[in-house]
Each structure stands twice: as C-alpha cells, then as structure tokens.
Amino acid sequence: MAAADPNASLFVRPLGAVEKNPTALKLIVGGKLRELRVAAGLDPVDVDSKLGFSQSKTSRIELGRHGCKQVDALALLHLYGVDGEERVAEFLRLVDQSRRPDWWRSFSDVLSDFFTPLVALEGAAERIRTYEPFYVPGLLQTPDYTRAVIQAGPGHLLEHEVTRRVELRQERQRQLDQPDAPRLWAVIDESVLLRVVGGRDVMYAQLEHLLAMMERPRVTLQIAPLDVTAAVGVGTGVTYLRFALGDLKDAVYIEHLTDSTFTQKPQGVEQYRNMLDRLGACALTPAQSIAALRERMQTL
C-alpha cells in the first residue's frame, strides 16, 4: 500500500463561495478539528487540559462558536499528529480567512440573534430552497414590499430602524448577483398572491419583480395552490441550505414570531427536505406559476 501523501489537503476542494464566508469557514475548520481529535482518540476535556485551554474552549472551536487563533490551530494540529508543510499551511490559511469580519456584522444594530444563522450562511450555500406561507421570500422582495412587511410586524420601530432592515434585506439579495451565487428555488403559497401588502401599487410591482427574477437561470419559483399546502401540511415557512461541500452539513432554518430553529442534524434536515420535495412535486410548474402571477396582476 502506498504511503499517504503528507501534503494531501484536509478539506474538500474547491471551496467556491464558502471561501468568502467567514462563518462557514469557522464551521468547516471546527468540524475538521473535531474529526482529527476523534481520530486521535481524545476527548475535548483532554485537549483543554493538555493545551492549557480554558474550559470548553475546544468544544466552542469545534462548533464554530469561537474563532480559532493560528497559535491554537498549530497546537491542535501538532497534538493530533498532523504534519506536512502544505497541509498545515493550507489549514492556517483557512483559519486566517475564518477570522475576517462577516459583511452582516455592520447590521448588528438591527439583526436579531435568531436570524443571524440564516444570514450568515445563505451566501455560502450551493442551493437555497424555501417555502413561504405568508409573504414573498425575503430574497425576492422589492424594497417597498420589504418595508411594508417590516412595518406590519410586531413592535414599534423607528423609521431609521425600518430603513436599516430594508437595507439588510437588499444586501442579502445582492448575493444572488455574484458569479458563484446560490441557486434559489422558492415555493410560495397561493395566499401570498391574494394578500395585498403595502397597497395595490406595491403589490403589483412586487409581482412584476417576481416575473423578472424568474427569467434568471439560477432562480426557480413555483406557486403552491391552497389545496396542495393543506395536503402536505407544511404549517410554517422553512429555508433549506444545501452546501456543495462534504465539510459543511446541510441546514434548515424555521422562523417563528420571536425566535427560530436552526439545525444541521441529519434527521431533521432530511424531514424538511422531503417535505419540500413533496411541495415541489405538487405545486404549479414554473410556467404555470408565471401564468398565475400574470393573472393575479390583471385582477389587482
């Protein structure tokens, strides 16, 4: 048997859009360190003790909740028996990239903690699948429609807070303009078309925008008739993030009124993926959805 290449990459390549996403890189780096630790037969407590780390530091790094410093990464790699100049250099390069500031941190004044996981990772996804029962999905909203949705939400917001939230949503949408943008597949409940948000002019412009977005090769939109969503039993909006890399697990985000559920547990992710598959199979085709949008515009 040939000896393993000491300089072989520790990561799945190429990383693509993930390379520009510090949050995703933290998860990848942490996941790889967890794999190396398990292979070395060590517990997190053992590592903390051997390296003089504070309690639970190893676990926080592995979960992507704690940025990994280069000096810590070197110590961990040495403890786990990782050698090879190129392997170590590549790992440290990703560690360094993972410590860059995320673009969304400039919106921390209006970004809720429960919304952060989705905003942080959606740009790194290879595919975004979403179902919305009440509103047009955020990535497909016009600024005026977004403003109307935010103003109708819970609590009283000052005008500058509303504006900042609109800007945040527009910044999220710009990720769809990148060369390595995710593929977006959205299913919208039929009731969304009937719900006039922001008045007739705002709603008409929003439906026009949906038609324009459907001309993009990386955007797919389907309308789900009311009997379809009743039969599938969705009940709430859900966003599924599909990552192209084996180093990053797929994720599901479910938003509630004042909090959210974000999970990368395979069983839960699979259940929602199956639900979205059923919705897509039963909803109107994209061509039929275009016809439904145009028909609704004529009645506004």
PDB file of C-alpha atoms in Angstrom:
ATOM      1  CA  MET A   1       0.000   0.000   0.000  1.00  0.00           C
ATOM      2  CA  ALA A   2       1.353   3.426  -0.929  1.00  0.00           C
ATOM      3  CA  ALA A   3       2.080   5.808   1.920  1.00  0.00           C
ATOM      4  CA  ALA A   4      -0.385   8.634   2.449  1.00  0.00           C
ATOM      5  CA  ASP A   5       0.664  11.960   0.968  1.00  0.00           C
ATOM      6  CA  PRO A   6       1.694  14.127   3.947  1.00  0.00           C
ATOM      7  CA  ASN A   7       0.733  17.210   1.952  1.00  0.00           C
ATOM      8  CA  ALA A   8      -2.725  15.973   0.872  1.00  0.00           C
ATOM      9  CA  SER A   9      -5.474  18.505   1.523  1.00  0.00           C
ATOM     10  CA  LEU A  10      -7.506  18.108   4.696  1.00  0.00           C
ATOM     11  CA  PHE A  11     -10.503  19.729   3.003  1.00  0.00           C
ATOM     12  CA  VAL A  12     -12.843  19.106   0.109  1.00  0.00           C
ATOM     13  CA  ARG A  13     -11.825  21.353  -2.784  1.00  0.00           C
ATOM     14  CA  PRO A  14     -12.694  23.688  -4.383  1.00  0.00           C
ATOM     15  CA  LEU A  15     -14.408  25.706  -1.662  1.00  0.00           C
ATOM     16  CA  GLY A  16     -16.020  28.203  -4.050  1.00  0.00           C
ATOM     17  CA  ALA A  17     -18.316  30.751  -2.353  1.00  0.00           C
ATOM     18  CA  VAL A  18     -17.533  29.216   1.041  1.00  0.00           C
ATOM     19  CA  GLU A  19     -14.024  30.655   0.872  1.00  0.00           C
ATOM     20  CA  LYS A  20     -15.508  34.159   1.146  1.00  0.00           C
ATOM     21  CA  ASN A  21     -17.761  33.291   4.084  1.00  0.00           C
ATOM     22  CA  PRO A  22     -16.031  33.505   7.486  1.00  0.00           C
ATOM     23  CA  THR A  23     -18.925  31.873   9.362  1.00  0.00           C
ATOM     24  CA  ALA A  24     -18.907  28.867   7.027  1.00  0.00           C
ATOM     25  CA  LEU A  25     -15.132  28.597   7.308  1.00  0.00           C
ATOM     26  CA  LYS A  26     -15.355  28.584  11.112  1.00  0.00           C
ATOM     27  CA  LEU A  27     -17.747  25.629  10.887  1.00  0.00           C
ATOM     28  CA  ILE A  28     -15.504  23.808   8.415  1.00  0.00           C
ATOM     29  CA  VAL A  29     -12.355  24.406  10.441  1.00  0.00           C
ATOM     30  CA  GLY A  30     -14.126  23.381  13.642  1.00  0.00           C
ATOM     31  CA  GLY A  31     -15.587  20.262  12.043  1.00  0.00           C
ATOM     32  CA  LYS A  32     -12.199  19.184  10.714  1.00  0.00           C
ATOM     33  CA  LEU A  33     -10.587  19.706  14.103  1.00  0.00           C
ATOM     34  CA  ARG A  34     -13.310  17.565  15.653  1.00  0.00           C
ATOM     35  CA  GLU A  35     -12.606  14.784  13.131  1.00  0.00           C
ATOM     36  CA  LEU A  36      -8.887  14.957  13.866  1.00  0.00           C
ATOM     37  CA  ARG A  37      -9.487  14.885  17.613  1.00  0.00           C
ATOM     38  CA  VAL A  38     -11.756  11.849  17.388  1.00  0.00           C
ATOM     39  CA  ALA A  39      -9.226  10.089  15.155  1.00  0.00           C
ATOM     40  CA  ALA A  40      -6.576  10.816  17.784  1.00  0.00           C
ATOM     41  CA  GLY A  41      -8.761   9.204  20.468  1.00  0.00           C
ATOM     42  CA  LEU A  42      -9.030  12.326  22.609  1.00  0.00           C
ATOM     43  CA  ASP A  43     -11.951  13.957  24.426  1.00  0.00           C
ATOM     44  CA  PRO A  44     -12.430  17.750  24.405  1.00  0.00           C
ATOM     45  CA  VAL A  45     -11.631  17.846  28.118  1.00  0.00           C
ATOM     46  CA  ASP A  46      -8.335  16.044  27.437  1.00  0.00           C
ATOM     47  CA  VAL A  47      -7.402  18.604  24.789  1.00  0.00           C
ATOM     48  CA  ASP A  48      -8.271  21.559  27.020  1.00  0.00           C
ATOM     49  CA  SER A  49      -6.086  20.101  29.742  1.00  0.00           C
ATOM     50  CA  LYS A  50      -3.113  19.180  27.536  1.00  0.00           C
ATOM     51  CA  LEU A  51      -3.000  22.564  25.805  1.00  0.00           C
ATOM     52  CA  GLY A  52      -3.910  24.716  28.801  1.00  0.00           C
ATOM     53  CA  PHE A  53      -7.132  25.927  27.203  1.00  0.00           C
ATOM     54  CA  SER A  54      -9.963  27.400  29.223  1.00  0.00           C
ATOM     55  CA  GLN A  55     -12.858  25.075  29.983  1.00  0.00           C
ATOM     56  CA  SER A  56     -14.867  24.074  26.875  1.00  0.00           C
ATOM     57  CA  LYS A  57     -12.639  26.086  24.522  1.00  0.00           C
ATOM     58  CA  THR A  58     -12.035  23.058  22.314  1.00  0.00           C
ATOM     59  CA  SER A  59     -15.769  22.376  22.035  1.00  0.00           C
ATOM     60  CA  ARG A  60     -16.521  26.012  21.178  1.00  0.00           C
ATOM     61  CA  ILE A  61     -13.892  25.989  18.433  1.00  0.00           C
ATOM     62  CA  GLU A  62     -15.253  22.734  17.014  1.00  0.00           C
ATOM     63  CA  LEU A  63     -18.799  24.123  16.943  1.00  0.00           C
ATOM     64  CA  GLY A  64     -17.655  27.251  15.112  1.00  0.00           C
ATOM     65  CA  ARG A  65     -18.718  29.463  18.017  1.00  0.00           C
ATOM     66  CA  HIS A  66     -15.185  30.525  18.889  1.00  0.00           C
ATOM     67  CA  GLY A  67     -12.721  31.854  16.342  1.00  0.00           C
ATOM     68  CA  CYS A  68      -9.610  29.725  16.217  1.00  0.00           C
ATOM     69  CA  LYS A  69      -6.333  31.623  16.525  1.00  0.00           C
ATOM     70  CA  GLN A  70      -3.391  30.461  14.433  1.00  0.00           C
ATOM     71  CA  VAL A  71      -1.337  29.634  17.510  1.00  0.00           C
ATOM     72  CA  ASP A  72      -4.178  27.446  18.814  1.00  0.00           C
ATOM     73  CA  ALA A  73      -4.606  25.792  15.411  1.00  0.00           C
ATOM     74  CA  LEU A  74      -0.895  24.944  15.309  1.00  0.00           C
ATOM     75  CA  ALA A  75      -1.047  23.447  18.797  1.00  0.00           C
ATOM     76  CA  LEU A  76      -4.115  21.387  17.912  1.00  0.00           C
ATOM     77  CA  LEU A  77      -2.639  20.088  14.653  1.00  0.00           C
ATOM     78  CA  HIS A  78       0.568  19.099  16.434  1.00  0.00           C
ATOM     79  CA  LEU A  79      -1.389  17.327  19.187  1.00  0.00           C
ATOM     80  CA  TYR A  80      -3.414  15.430  16.567  1.00  0.00           C
ATOM     81  CA  GLY A  81      -0.306  14.362  14.672  1.00  0.00           C
ATOM     82  CA  VAL A  82      -0.966  16.384  11.520  1.00  0.00           C
ATOM     83  CA  ASP A  83       2.222  17.075   9.586  1.00  0.00           C
ATOM     84  CA  GLY A  84       3.148  18.069   6.066  1.00  0.00           C
ATOM     85  CA  GLU A  85       4.106  21.651   5.371  1.00  0.00           C
ATOM     86  CA  GLU A  86       1.441  22.212   2.716  1.00  0.00           C
ATOM     87  CA  ARG A  87      -1.361  20.694   4.801  1.00  0.00           C
ATOM     88  CA  VAL A  88      -0.512  22.840   7.810  1.00  0.00           C
ATOM     89  CA  ALA A  89      -0.120  25.973   5.661  1.00  0.00           C
ATOM     90  CA  GLU A  90      -3.481  25.376   3.982  1.00  0.00           C
ATOM     91  CA  PHE A  91      -5.182  24.858   7.327  1.00  0.00           C
ATOM     92  CA  LEU A  92      -3.692  28.045   8.753  1.00  0.00           C
ATOM     93  CA  ARG A  93      -4.724  29.961   5.643  1.00  0.00           C
ATOM     94  CA  LEU A  94      -8.356  28.938   6.161  1.00  0.00           C
ATOM     95  CA  VAL A  95      -8.097  29.741   9.869  1.00  0.00           C
ATOM     96  CA  ASP A  96      -6.908  33.225   8.944  1.00  0.00           C
ATOM     97  CA  GLN A  97      -9.769  33.670   6.440  1.00  0.00           C
ATOM     98  CA  SER A  98     -12.297  32.472   9.011  1.00  0.00           C
ATOM     99  CA  ARG A  99     -11.296  35.328  11.310  1.00  0.00           C
ATOM    100  CA  ARG A 100     -12.227  38.077   8.849  1.00  0.00           C
ATOM    101  CA  PRO A 101     -15.301  40.167   9.709  1.00  0.00           C
ATOM    102  CA  ASP A 102     -18.581  38.990   8.184  1.00  0.00           C
ATOM    103  CA  TRP A 103     -20.380  41.541   5.990  1.00  0.00           C
ATOM    104  CA  TRP A 104     -23.545  41.288   8.076  1.00  0.00           C
ATOM    105  CA  ARG A 105     -21.847  42.458  11.261  1.00  0.00           C
ATOM    106  CA  SER A 106     -22.291  46.042  10.078  1.00  0.00           C
ATOM    107  CA  PHE A 107     -26.036  45.405  10.511  1.00  0.00           C
ATOM    108  CA  SER A 108     -25.746  44.128  14.082  1.00  0.00           C
ATOM    109  CA  ASP A 109     -27.898  47.045  15.243  1.00  0.00           C
ATOM    110  CA  VAL A 110     -30.955  45.539  13.520  1.00  0.00           C
ATOM    111  CA  LEU A 111     -30.025  41.882  13.059  1.00  0.00           C
ATOM    112  CA  SER A 112     -31.768  39.619  15.564  1.00  0.00           C
ATOM    113  CA  ASP A 113     -29.726  36.816  17.101  1.00  0.00           C
ATOM    114  CA  PHE A 114     -32.243  34.217  15.952  1.00  0.00           C
ATOM    115  CA  PHE A 115     -31.976  35.440  12.336  1.00  0.00           C
ATOM    116  CA  THR A 116     -28.171  35.504  12.253  1.00  0.00           C
ATOM    117  CA  PRO A 117     -27.540  31.806  11.373  1.00  0.00           C
ATOM    118  CA  LEU A 118     -29.503  32.111   8.125  1.00  0.00           C
ATOM    119  CA  VAL A 119     -27.996  35.450   7.101  1.00  0.00           C
ATOM    120  CA  ALA A 120     -24.503  34.224   7.969  1.00  0.00           C
ATOM    121  CA  LEU A 121     -24.633  31.057   5.878  1.00  0.00           C
ATOM    122  CA  GLU A 122     -27.051  31.536   2.965  1.00  0.00           C
ATOM    123  CA  GLY A 123     -24.374  33.141   0.773  1.00  0.00           C
ATOM    124  CA  ALA A 124     -22.177  30.052   1.149  1.00  0.00           C
ATOM    125  CA  ALA A 125     -24.910  27.649   0.039  1.00  0.00           C
ATOM    126  CA  GLU A 126     -24.858  25.923  -3.330  1.00  0.00           C
ATOM    127  CA  ARG A 127     -28.668  25.825  -3.305  1.00  0.00           C
ATOM    128  CA  ILE A 128     -31.328  27.602  -1.255  1.00  0.00           C
ATOM    129  CA  ARG A 129     -34.776  26.014  -1.107  1.00  0.00           C
ATOM    130  CA  THR A 130     -37.517  27.923   0.660  1.00  0.00           C
ATOM    131  CA  TYR A 131     -41.249  27.797   1.260  1.00  0.00           C
ATOM    132  CA  GLU A 132     -43.205  30.834   2.417  1.00  0.00           C
ATOM    133  CA  PRO A 133     -46.873  30.675   3.505  1.00  0.00           C
ATOM    134  CA  PHE A 134     -47.443  34.367   4.298  1.00  0.00           C
ATOM    135  CA  TYR A 135     -45.105  36.641   2.347  1.00  0.00           C
ATOM    136  CA  VAL A 136     -42.863  36.681  -0.696  1.00  0.00           C
ATOM    137  CA  PRO A 137     -39.488  35.205   0.345  1.00  0.00           C
ATOM    138  CA  GLY A 138     -37.060  37.862   1.555  1.00  0.00           C
ATOM    139  CA  LEU A 139     -34.559  37.201  -1.229  1.00  0.00           C
ATOM    140  CA  LEU A 140     -37.255  38.011  -3.805  1.00  0.00           C
ATOM    141  CA  GLN A 141     -38.826  41.072  -2.198  1.00  0.00           C
ATOM    142  CA  THR A 142     -38.781  44.618  -3.573  1.00  0.00           C
ATOM    143  CA  PRO A 143     -37.663  47.353  -1.133  1.00  0.00           C
ATOM    144  CA  ASP A 144     -41.205  48.773  -0.881  1.00  0.00           C
ATOM    145  CA  TYR A 145     -42.691  45.345  -0.189  1.00  0.00           C
ATOM    146  CA  THR A 146     -39.999  44.697   2.434  1.00  0.00           C
ATOM    147  CA  ARG A 147     -40.762  47.998   4.118  1.00  0.00           C
ATOM    148  CA  ALA A 148     -44.477  47.181   4.261  1.00  0.00           C
ATOM    149  CA  VAL A 149     -43.803  43.730   5.745  1.00  0.00           C
ATOM    150  CA  ILE A 150     -41.474  45.141   8.399  1.00  0.00           C
ATOM    151  CA  GLN A 151     -43.865  47.926   9.350  1.00  0.00           C
ATOM    152  CA  ALA A 152     -46.673  45.403   9.759  1.00  0.00           C
ATOM    153  CA  GLY A 153     -44.576  43.226  12.051  1.00  0.00           C
ATOM    154  CA  PRO A 154     -44.631  43.071  15.859  1.00  0.00           C
ATOM    155  CA  GLY A 155     -43.399  46.004  17.906  1.00  0.00           C
ATOM    156  CA  HIS A 156     -42.947  49.660  17.035  1.00  0.00           C
ATOM    157  CA  LEU A 157     -39.869  50.509  15.005  1.00  0.00           C
ATOM    158  CA  LEU A 158     -38.435  53.948  14.365  1.00  0.00           C
ATOM    159  CA  GLU A 159     -38.121  54.996  10.739  1.00  0.00           C
ATOM    160  CA  HIS A 160     -34.327  54.597  10.664  1.00  0.00           C
ATOM    161  CA  GLU A 161     -34.685  51.079  12.078  1.00  0.00           C
ATOM    162  CA  VAL A 162     -37.099  50.157   9.308  1.00  0.00           C
ATOM    163  CA  THR A 163     -34.731  51.605   6.719  1.00  0.00           C
ATOM    164  CA  ARG A 164     -31.796  49.639   8.111  1.00  0.00           C
ATOM    165  CA  ARG A 165     -33.791  46.407   7.947  1.00  0.00           C
ATOM    166  CA  VAL A 166     -34.709  47.126   4.342  1.00  0.00           C
ATOM    167  CA  GLU A 167     -31.024  47.745   3.555  1.00  0.00           C
ATOM    168  CA  LEU A 168     -30.081  44.463   5.214  1.00  0.00           C
ATOM    169  CA  ARG A 169     -32.530  42.557   3.046  1.00  0.00           C
ATOM    170  CA  GLN A 170     -31.240  44.272  -0.092  1.00  0.00           C
ATOM    171  CA  GLU A 171     -27.681  43.371   0.875  1.00  0.00           C
ATOM    172  CA  ARG A 172     -28.730  39.725   1.254  1.00  0.00           C
ATOM    173  CA  GLN A 173     -30.272  39.857  -2.213  1.00  0.00           C
ATOM    174  CA  ARG A 174     -27.007  41.114  -3.755  1.00  0.00           C
ATOM    175  CA  GLN A 175     -25.511  37.710  -3.027  1.00  0.00           C
ATOM    176  CA  LEU A 176     -27.695  36.376  -5.859  1.00  0.00           C
ATOM    177  CA  ASP A 177     -25.813  38.653  -8.277  1.00  0.00           C
ATOM    178  CA  GLN A 178     -22.432  37.048  -7.605  1.00  0.00           C
ATOM    179  CA  PRO A 179     -20.849  34.702 -10.199  1.00  0.00           C
ATOM    180  CA  ASP A 180     -20.932  31.818  -7.702  1.00  0.00           C
ATOM    181  CA  ALA A 181     -24.380  32.732  -6.342  1.00  0.00           C
ATOM    182  CA  PRO A 182     -26.572  30.022  -4.831  1.00  0.00           C
ATOM    183  CA  ARG A 183     -29.380  28.538  -6.892  1.00  0.00           C
ATOM    184  CA  LEU A 184     -32.649  29.735  -5.404  1.00  0.00           C
ATOM    185  CA  TRP A 185     -35.740  27.522  -5.564  1.00  0.00           C
ATOM    186  CA  ALA A 186     -38.789  29.035  -3.883  1.00  0.00           C
ATOM    187  CA  VAL A 187     -42.329  27.781  -3.375  1.00  0.00           C
ATOM    188  CA  ILE A 188     -44.883  30.435  -2.444  1.00  0.00           C
ATOM    189  CA  ASP A 189     -48.300  29.684  -1.020  1.00  0.00           C
ATOM    190  CA  GLU A 190     -51.125  30.839  -3.282  1.00  0.00           C
ATOM    191  CA  SER A 191     -52.473  33.006  -0.459  1.00  0.00           C
ATOM    192  CA  VAL A 192     -49.357  35.207  -0.738  1.00  0.00           C
ATOM    193  CA  LEU A 193     -50.589  36.424  -4.115  1.00  0.00           C
ATOM    194  CA  LEU A 194     -54.001  37.256  -2.670  1.00  0.00           C
ATOM    195  CA  ARG A 195     -52.601  39.156   0.303  1.00  0.00           C
ATOM    196  CA  VAL A 196     -52.128  42.780  -0.813  1.00  0.00           C
ATOM    197  CA  VAL A 197     -49.105  44.044   1.106  1.00  0.00           C
ATOM    198  CA  GLY A 198     -48.369  47.770   1.070  1.00  0.00           C
ATOM    199  CA  GLY A 199     -51.261  48.638  -1.242  1.00  0.00           C
ATOM    200  CA  ARG A 200     -52.049  47.860  -4.861  1.00  0.00           C
ATOM    201  CA  ASP A 201     -49.058  49.641  -6.435  1.00  0.00           C
ATOM    202  CA  VAL A 202     -46.535  47.994  -4.115  1.00  0.00           C
ATOM    203  CA  MET A 203     -48.062  44.569  -4.665  1.00  0.00           C
ATOM    204  CA  TYR A 204     -48.228  44.998  -8.437  1.00  0.00           C
ATOM    205  CA  ALA A 205     -44.554  45.999  -8.555  1.00  0.00           C
ATOM    206  CA  GLN A 206     -43.700  43.015  -6.369  1.00  0.00           C
ATOM    207  CA  LEU A 207     -45.407  40.582  -8.753  1.00  0.00           C
ATOM    208  CA  GLU A 208     -43.597  42.233 -11.683  1.00  0.00           C
ATOM    209  CA  HIS A 209     -40.335  41.705  -9.819  1.00  0.00           C
ATOM    210  CA  LEU A 210     -41.104  38.020  -9.325  1.00  0.00           C
ATOM    211  CA  LEU A 211     -41.627  37.620 -13.065  1.00  0.00           C
ATOM    212  CA  ALA A 212     -38.315  39.365 -13.728  1.00  0.00           C
ATOM    213  CA  MET A 213     -36.468  37.175 -11.215  1.00  0.00           C
ATOM    214  CA  MET A 214     -37.897  34.046 -12.845  1.00  0.00           C
ATOM    215  CA  GLU A 215     -36.016  34.969 -16.022  1.00  0.00           C
ATOM    216  CA  ARG A 216     -32.760  34.329 -14.195  1.00  0.00           C
ATOM    217  CA  PRO A 217     -31.336  30.874 -14.891  1.00  0.00           C
ATOM    218  CA  ARG A 218     -30.477  30.324 -11.219  1.00  0.00           C
ATOM    219  CA  VAL A 219     -33.924  31.202  -9.852  1.00  0.00           C
ATOM    220  CA  THR A 220     -36.921  28.847  -9.831  1.00  0.00           C
ATOM    221  CA  LEU A 221     -40.315  29.875  -8.468  1.00  0.00           C
ATOM    222  CA  GLN A 222     -43.447  27.772  -8.023  1.00  0.00           C
ATOM    223  CA  ILE A 223     -46.867  28.706  -6.675  1.00  0.00           C
ATOM    224  CA  ALA A 224     -48.486  26.130  -4.388  1.00  0.00           C
ATOM    225  CA  PRO A 225     -52.315  26.102  -4.580  1.00  0.00           C
ATOM    226  CA  LEU A 226     -54.146  26.157  -1.259  1.00  0.00           C
ATOM    227  CA  ASP A 227     -55.237  22.535  -1.503  1.00  0.00           C
ATOM    228  CA  VAL A 228     -51.614  21.473  -2.036  1.00  0.00           C
ATOM    229  CA  THR A 229     -50.246  23.192   1.065  1.00  0.00           C
ATOM    230  CA  ALA A 230     -53.198  21.864   3.088  1.00  0.00           C
ATOM    231  CA  ALA A 231     -52.451  18.317   1.939  1.00  0.00           C
ATOM    232  CA  VAL A 232     -48.701  18.493   2.529  1.00  0.00           C
ATOM    233  CA  GLY A 233     -49.246  20.058   5.939  1.00  0.00           C
ATOM    234  CA  VAL A 234     -46.306  22.451   5.996  1.00  0.00           C
ATOM    235  CA  GLY A 235     -47.689  24.863   8.577  1.00  0.00           C
ATOM    236  CA  THR A 236     -44.763  27.292   8.625  1.00  0.00           C
ATOM    237  CA  GLY A 237     -42.073  28.804   6.465  1.00  0.00           C
ATOM    238  CA  VAL A 238     -38.832  26.904   6.061  1.00  0.00           C
ATOM    239  CA  THR A 239     -35.488  27.527   4.366  1.00  0.00           C
ATOM    240  CA  TYR A 240     -33.158  24.685   3.454  1.00  0.00           C
ATOM    241  CA  LEU A 241     -29.492  25.380   2.730  1.00  0.00           C
ATOM    242  CA  ARG A 242     -27.711  22.838   0.569  1.00  0.00           C
ATOM    243  CA  PHE A 243     -23.910  23.062   0.642  1.00  0.00           C
ATOM    244  CA  ALA A 244     -21.790  21.578  -2.112  1.00  0.00           C
ATOM    245  CA  LEU A 245     -19.062  20.514   0.288  1.00  0.00           C
ATOM    246  CA  GLY A 246     -18.896  17.412   2.418  1.00  0.00           C
ATOM    247  CA  ASP A 247     -17.112  19.527   5.025  1.00  0.00           C
ATOM    248  CA  LEU A 248     -20.253  21.580   5.650  1.00  0.00           C
ATOM    249  CA  LYS A 249     -23.525  19.933   6.631  1.00  0.00           C
ATOM    250  CA  ASP A 250     -26.818  20.995   5.061  1.00  0.00           C
ATOM    251  CA  ALA A 251     -29.017  23.114   7.314  1.00  0.00           C
ATOM    252  CA  VAL A 252     -32.654  24.009   7.899  1.00  0.00           C
ATOM    253  CA  TYR A 253     -33.961  27.321   9.237  1.00  0.00           C
ATOM    254  CA  ILE A 254     -37.524  27.718  10.542  1.00  0.00           C
ATOM    255  CA  GLU A 255     -38.531  31.195  11.669  1.00  0.00           C
ATOM    256  CA  HIS A 256     -41.156  31.803  14.350  1.00  0.00           C
ATOM    257  CA  LEU A 257     -42.597  35.072  15.616  1.00  0.00           C
ATOM    258  CA  THR A 258     -39.863  35.890  18.142  1.00  0.00           C
ATOM    259  CA  ASP A 259     -37.267  33.163  17.614  1.00  0.00           C
ATOM    260  CA  SER A 260     -36.202  30.462  15.190  1.00  0.00           C
ATOM    261  CA  THR A 261     -34.994  26.896  14.840  1.00  0.00           C
ATOM    262  CA  PHE A 262     -31.713  26.307  13.018  1.00  0.00           C
ATOM    263  CA  THR A 263     -30.474  22.759  12.751  1.00  0.00           C
ATOM    264  CA  GLN A 264     -27.881  20.730  10.894  1.00  0.00           C
ATOM    265  CA  LYS A 265     -28.932  17.421  12.452  1.00  0.00           C
ATOM    266  CA  PRO A 266     -29.300  14.980   9.541  1.00  0.00           C
ATOM    267  CA  GLN A 267     -32.648  13.520  10.645  1.00  0.00           C
ATOM    268  CA  GLY A 268     -34.374  16.887  10.981  1.00  0.00           C
ATOM    269  CA  VAL A 269     -32.829  18.213   7.770  1.00  0.00           C
ATOM    270  CA  GLU A 270     -33.962  15.160   5.835  1.00  0.00           C
ATOM    271  CA  GLN A 271     -37.566  15.522   7.031  1.00  0.00           C
ATOM    272  CA  TYR A 272     -37.805  19.093   5.773  1.00  0.00           C
ATOM    273  CA  ARG A 273     -36.035  18.228   2.529  1.00  0.00           C
ATOM    274  CA  ASN A 274     -38.635  15.529   1.891  1.00  0.00           C
ATOM    275  CA  MET A 275     -41.420  17.989   2.668  1.00  0.00           C
ATOM    276  CA  LEU A 276     -40.001  20.485   0.170  1.00  0.00           C
ATOM    277  CA  ASP A 277     -39.703  17.700  -2.400  1.00  0.00           C
ATOM    278  CA  ARG A 278     -43.417  16.915  -1.976  1.00  0.00           C
ATOM    279  CA  LEU A 279     -44.335  20.571  -2.269  1.00  0.00           C
ATOM    280  CA  GLY A 280     -42.311  20.987  -5.449  1.00  0.00           C
ATOM    281  CA  ALA A 281     -43.876  17.899  -6.991  1.00  0.00           C
ATOM    282  CA  CYS A 282     -47.435  19.077  -6.258  1.00  0.00           C
ATOM    283  CA  ALA A 283     -47.092  22.839  -6.854  1.00  0.00           C
ATOM    284  CA  LEU A 284     -47.664  24.574 -10.169  1.00  0.00           C
ATOM    285  CA  THR A 285     -44.816  24.263 -12.632  1.00  0.00           C
ATOM    286  CA  PRO A 286     -42.713  27.399 -13.215  1.00  0.00           C
ATOM    287  CA  ALA A 287     -44.588  28.026 -16.480  1.00  0.00           C
ATOM    288  CA  GLN A 288     -47.948  27.615 -14.748  1.00  0.00           C
ATOM    289  CA  SER A 289     -46.712  29.865 -11.919  1.00  0.00           C
ATOM    290  CA  ILE A 290     -45.864  32.612 -14.416  1.00  0.00           C
ATOM    291  CA  ALA A 291     -49.409  32.386 -15.755  1.00  0.00           C
ATOM    292  CA  ALA A 292     -50.791  32.571 -12.196  1.00  0.00           C
ATOM    293  CA  LEU A 293     -48.727  35.680 -11.453  1.00  0.00           C
ATOM    294  CA  ARG A 294     -49.893  37.421 -14.613  1.00  0.00           C
ATOM    295  CA  GLU A 295     -53.489  36.511 -13.923  1.00  0.00           C
ATOM    296  CA  ARG A 296     -53.240  37.937 -10.417  1.00  0.00           C
ATOM    297  CA  MET A 297     -51.721  41.157 -11.753  1.00  0.00           C
ATOM    298  CA  GLN A 298     -54.729  41.628 -14.027  1.00  0.00           C
ATOM    299  CA  THR A 299     -57.085  41.479 -11.045  1.00  0.00           C
ATOM    300  CA  LEU A 300     -55.235  43.956  -8.848  1.00  0.00           C
TER     301      LEU A 300
END
